Structures are given as structure tokens and as C-alpha cells.
Amino acid sequence: MFFRILFLCFVDVIFCSILYSQTERKLEDSQVYLKEPMRFLQDLYTQYYEANCVASFVLDSVDLVNVSEFSGMDLSNAEFELFHKTNALKKSSGVLVVKIQEKKLFLQYKISAHITVFYALKDLSAGKSFDGFVGERRVKFERFTSLPACRDDFKYNVAKVYLPKDMTITKDKLRAKILVKKGDFVQVKAQGDGFVLQHSLQALQSGSYGEVINVKNIQSGKIVRIKIVDKNQGVLL
């Protein structure tokens, strides 16, 4: 009787050990496959913010919430997309749609990241230049209603609206700065094979950086089109 009881206990231990081992293996396999959605989110967020401002965004980690629902699933060939695509990347948490075997599953996630933003050093009225009035800081990424402005944005833009001191400056708060005013004379470069010519031509329109306007040669009366590249400077098209 004693040996029978001992044998049954031994069998139970072996069975539990096997069951635990199988559970652990399934969990490990699930964690391996969960690397695919994690990699997808990491690449998507990083590429989105790098395209806006180079070297501004650092993603620290990606946490998946309801992972137990995906235990044992092979997600290596699944397709992923964000739920509510339009504004999904402007916040640190959301839902990832997982398409697998003609089914749609939903995986909740939260990312931890830091981003470089610029802020007003003093109250800025609408139309005010940013020269010398912008500070820089690194903040925890949580949510944006509009993409944050980049350093290069301040050279050719002014405040679109009143900006109070310490406010984070986003792209929707910028307005293109007028670099050429109608009637001004513009230094226009014309480049060719091995030569560069520069002429002073009169602007027939006002314009901002990157815009194309008409200018006139006062002596000949000829009208040509130029692209504005800086204050009263352009290149011949």
C-alpha cells in the first residue's frame, strides 16, 4: 500500500512537471511571436517622428496589454495596422489590429518614449519672429494634437497665433514668413554647366520660402519664374 501511494505521488509529480514545462514552452513561444507586433510598433512610431524631425524621438519600450489572449498564436505571418490610423501615432497608447487567417484580433499597447520639443521663452504675439525666443527640452511622449515643430521650422516661419511663455510650439501654430515682397528686388541665381550668373530682378508677387513667383527684368521687360530660397533671394527655374 505504501509503495502504491508513493508511486501515485511520483506519477503526479511527473505529470505536473510535464504540464508546467509545456505551459512554459507555450508562453516562451508566444513571447517570441509577440516580437513581431512590438517591432512593427517600434518601427512605425520611430519612422513617423523621424520623418517629422530628425533625431528627435527615442522609443524606450513597447508594452502589450492583453497578451494572454494571444498565448500560443503564431504571429510571424500576421498583418498589422493601427486602429483609428489618422491620429493613432500622436498618442502613446492605442489598439493594434492583428490580421491572421482571415480574422481580426485587437491587441492593446502602450509605448514609453521621449521626444524633443521647442517652447516659447516669452509671450509671442501673432506674426512675431521666433529669432532668439525659442527654447528646447526633452519631454515624455504622451499625446499631441498636432506634430511638434522642428528647429528648421523657425527660420522661415512666424507665430500664427499668440503663444504664451513656456507653451510647446506645434506646426499648426506656425505661419510662413514673407521673404519677398511685391516690388522688392530679388537676387536671382541662374546656374548652368560650369557657370553661375546673378541678376537683380523685381518681384511681381510676394512669397514665402519654397514658393514660385514671377519676377521682371526692368531693363528688358522680360518676365521669368523663380523659386524663393531666402530673404530676397531666388533661383531661376
XYZ file of C-alpha atoms in Angstrom:
237
model
C 0.000 0.000 0.000
C 2.802 2.351 0.939
C 4.634 1.754 -2.359
C 1.413 2.242 -4.326
C 0.831 5.633 -2.719
C 4.442 6.559 -3.316
C 4.134 5.519 -6.967
C 0.965 7.602 -7.470
C 2.644 10.650 -5.934
C 5.616 10.137 -8.222
C 3.298 9.962 -11.266
C 1.532 13.163 -10.175
C 4.852 14.971 -9.850
C 5.956 13.836 -13.324
C 2.589 14.819 -14.832
C 2.651 18.282 -13.208
C 6.236 18.764 -14.299
C 5.360 17.929 -17.912
C 2.297 20.177 -17.823
C 4.336 23.053 -16.363
C 7.032 22.535 -18.962
C 4.502 22.621 -21.806
C 2.899 25.761 -20.388
C 6.283 27.436 -20.085
C 7.143 26.464 -23.652
C 3.867 27.886 -24.963
C 4.495 31.106 -23.046
C 8.015 31.358 -24.444
C 6.738 30.694 -27.990
C 4.079 33.361 -27.509
C 6.685 35.864 -26.332
C 8.782 35.127 -29.418
C 5.867 35.733 -31.759
C 4.880 38.892 -29.878
C 8.170 40.382 -31.008
C 6.588 40.899 -34.444
C 3.873 43.363 -33.308
C 6.376 45.018 -30.965
C 8.849 45.506 -33.815
C 6.039 46.817 -36.049
C 5.047 49.455 -33.474
C 8.636 50.454 -32.791
C 9.389 50.956 -36.496
C 6.108 52.762 -37.173
C 6.452 55.325 -34.374
C 10.168 55.905 -34.967
C 9.807 56.395 -38.735
C 6.819 58.726 -38.288
C 8.597 61.101 -35.897
C 11.979 60.838 -37.636
C 10.250 61.982 -40.851
C 8.914 64.994 -38.941
C 12.124 65.965 -37.080
C 15.365 64.028 -37.496
C 16.841 62.559 -34.272
C 14.013 63.970 -32.136
C 12.287 60.772 -30.993
C 13.631 57.949 -28.793
C 11.408 54.949 -28.099
C 12.301 53.269 -24.782
C 9.897 50.326 -24.694
C 6.697 48.799 -26.066
C 4.259 47.143 -23.653
C 1.490 44.853 -24.898
C -1.504 44.684 -22.550
C -3.882 41.816 -23.352
C -1.185 39.318 -24.371
C -2.909 36.346 -22.676
C -5.478 36.335 -25.494
C -2.660 35.642 -27.957
C -0.994 32.828 -25.990
C 0.366 30.135 -28.306
C -0.525 32.030 -31.502
C 1.967 32.232 -34.348
C 2.007 35.909 -35.346
C 5.078 35.674 -37.556
C 2.952 35.923 -40.730
C 0.255 38.234 -39.376
C -0.512 41.677 -40.822
C -0.711 44.704 -38.556
C -2.312 48.123 -38.709
C -3.312 50.771 -36.197
C -6.905 51.266 -35.137
C -8.028 54.842 -35.995
C -4.977 55.439 -38.211
C -5.323 59.223 -38.556
C -4.392 60.240 -35.009
C -3.117 56.945 -33.573
C 0.554 57.900 -33.807
C 0.013 61.153 -31.919
C -0.592 59.339 -28.629
C 1.371 56.803 -26.601
C -1.309 54.121 -26.294
C -3.790 52.534 -28.619
C -5.009 49.389 -30.305
C -3.160 47.338 -32.901
C -5.299 45.386 -35.369
C -3.834 41.920 -35.965
C -4.992 40.240 -39.185
C -4.396 36.499 -39.150
C -6.125 33.670 -41.016
C -8.929 35.945 -42.259
C -9.647 37.056 -38.688
C -9.128 40.390 -36.977
C -7.863 40.471 -33.423
C -7.170 43.532 -31.285
C -4.002 43.988 -29.267
C -3.779 46.870 -26.796
C -0.414 48.564 -26.441
C 1.396 51.375 -24.662
C 4.756 52.822 -25.601
C 7.274 54.651 -23.458
C 9.259 57.289 -25.351
C 10.866 60.732 -25.148
C 10.757 63.495 -27.724
C 12.491 66.832 -28.277
C 10.135 69.820 -28.370
C 10.572 73.578 -28.622
C 8.780 76.154 -26.484
C 8.337 79.926 -26.295
C 10.808 81.694 -23.980
C 8.465 84.699 -23.748
C 4.965 85.669 -24.811
C 4.891 85.888 -28.610
C 2.230 87.818 -30.488
C 0.839 86.661 -33.829
C 3.238 87.470 -36.663
C 6.236 87.626 -34.326
C 9.546 86.122 -35.461
C 10.963 83.269 -33.363
C 14.545 84.556 -33.515
C 16.084 84.175 -30.043
C 12.765 83.379 -28.378
C 12.702 79.575 -28.597
C 13.937 77.042 -26.024
C 14.484 73.292 -26.359
C 13.691 70.447 -23.969
C 13.238 66.685 -23.838
C 9.832 65.513 -22.603
C 7.987 62.256 -22.058
C 5.886 61.420 -25.105
C 2.203 61.209 -24.215
C -0.122 62.931 -26.687
C -0.060 65.639 -29.370
C -2.977 67.248 -31.172
C -0.531 68.456 -33.846
C 3.048 67.481 -34.665
C 5.720 69.396 -32.717
C 7.736 71.999 -34.599
C 11.342 71.297 -35.617
C 14.367 73.553 -35.268
C 14.438 74.306 -39.008
C 10.795 75.430 -38.948
C 11.624 78.643 -37.099
C 13.877 80.085 -39.798
C 11.144 80.563 -42.373
C 8.035 80.844 -40.185
C 6.476 83.256 -37.687
C 3.890 82.761 -34.942
C 0.466 82.162 -36.474
C -1.353 82.975 -33.222
C -0.496 84.359 -29.793
C 1.860 81.956 -27.975
C 2.177 82.318 -24.181
C 5.526 81.818 -22.483
C 6.540 78.164 -21.945
C 3.997 76.819 -24.455
C 5.146 73.900 -26.621
C 5.204 75.057 -30.246
C 3.478 72.774 -32.741
C 3.342 73.007 -36.517
C -0.245 74.257 -36.545
C 0.946 77.367 -34.654
C 3.303 78.399 -37.489
C 2.725 80.690 -40.464
C 5.071 81.065 -43.396
C 7.259 84.180 -43.208
C 7.101 86.515 -46.217
C 10.663 86.549 -47.577
C 9.961 88.500 -50.761
C 7.512 91.383 -51.006
C 5.926 92.584 -54.237
C 8.046 95.367 -55.713
C 11.253 94.313 -53.930
C 14.380 93.499 -55.932
C 15.463 89.862 -55.673
C 18.935 88.465 -56.221
C 18.337 85.643 -58.683
C 20.905 82.957 -59.480
C 20.969 81.160 -62.815
C 23.184 78.083 -62.952
C 24.459 76.182 -65.959
C 27.323 73.916 -66.963
C 30.293 75.417 -65.163
C 28.852 78.916 -64.647
C 26.677 80.888 -62.226
C 25.016 84.180 -63.148
C 23.275 86.528 -60.731
C 20.744 89.207 -61.638
C 18.689 91.697 -59.656
C 15.058 91.308 -60.744
C 11.876 92.918 -59.453
C 9.272 90.756 -57.721
C 5.798 90.902 -59.214
C 4.374 88.912 -56.296
C 5.029 88.368 -52.595
C 6.118 84.925 -51.477
C 7.498 82.616 -48.789
C 10.257 80.020 -48.686
C 9.931 77.444 -51.453
C 7.179 79.292 -53.321
C 7.426 80.067 -57.033
C 6.773 83.668 -58.126
C 7.135 85.874 -61.208
C 9.941 88.452 -61.382
C 10.730 91.056 -64.039
C 13.900 92.319 -65.658
C 13.358 96.073 -65.535
C 15.692 96.772 -68.475
C 14.366 94.212 -70.937
C 10.843 93.818 -69.555
C 11.212 90.025 -69.654
C 9.276 88.090 -67.005
C 10.646 84.828 -65.593
C 9.751 82.447 -62.760
C 11.922 81.861 -59.720
C 11.852 79.735 -56.572
C 12.385 81.645 -53.310
C 15.281 80.245 -51.248
C 15.878 83.005 -48.670
C 15.230 86.671 -47.855
C 15.094 88.467 -51.252
C 16.926 85.543 -52.895
C 15.799 83.070 -55.509
C 16.897 80.625 -58.189
C 15.818 80.754 -61.807
C 13.528 77.950 -62.960
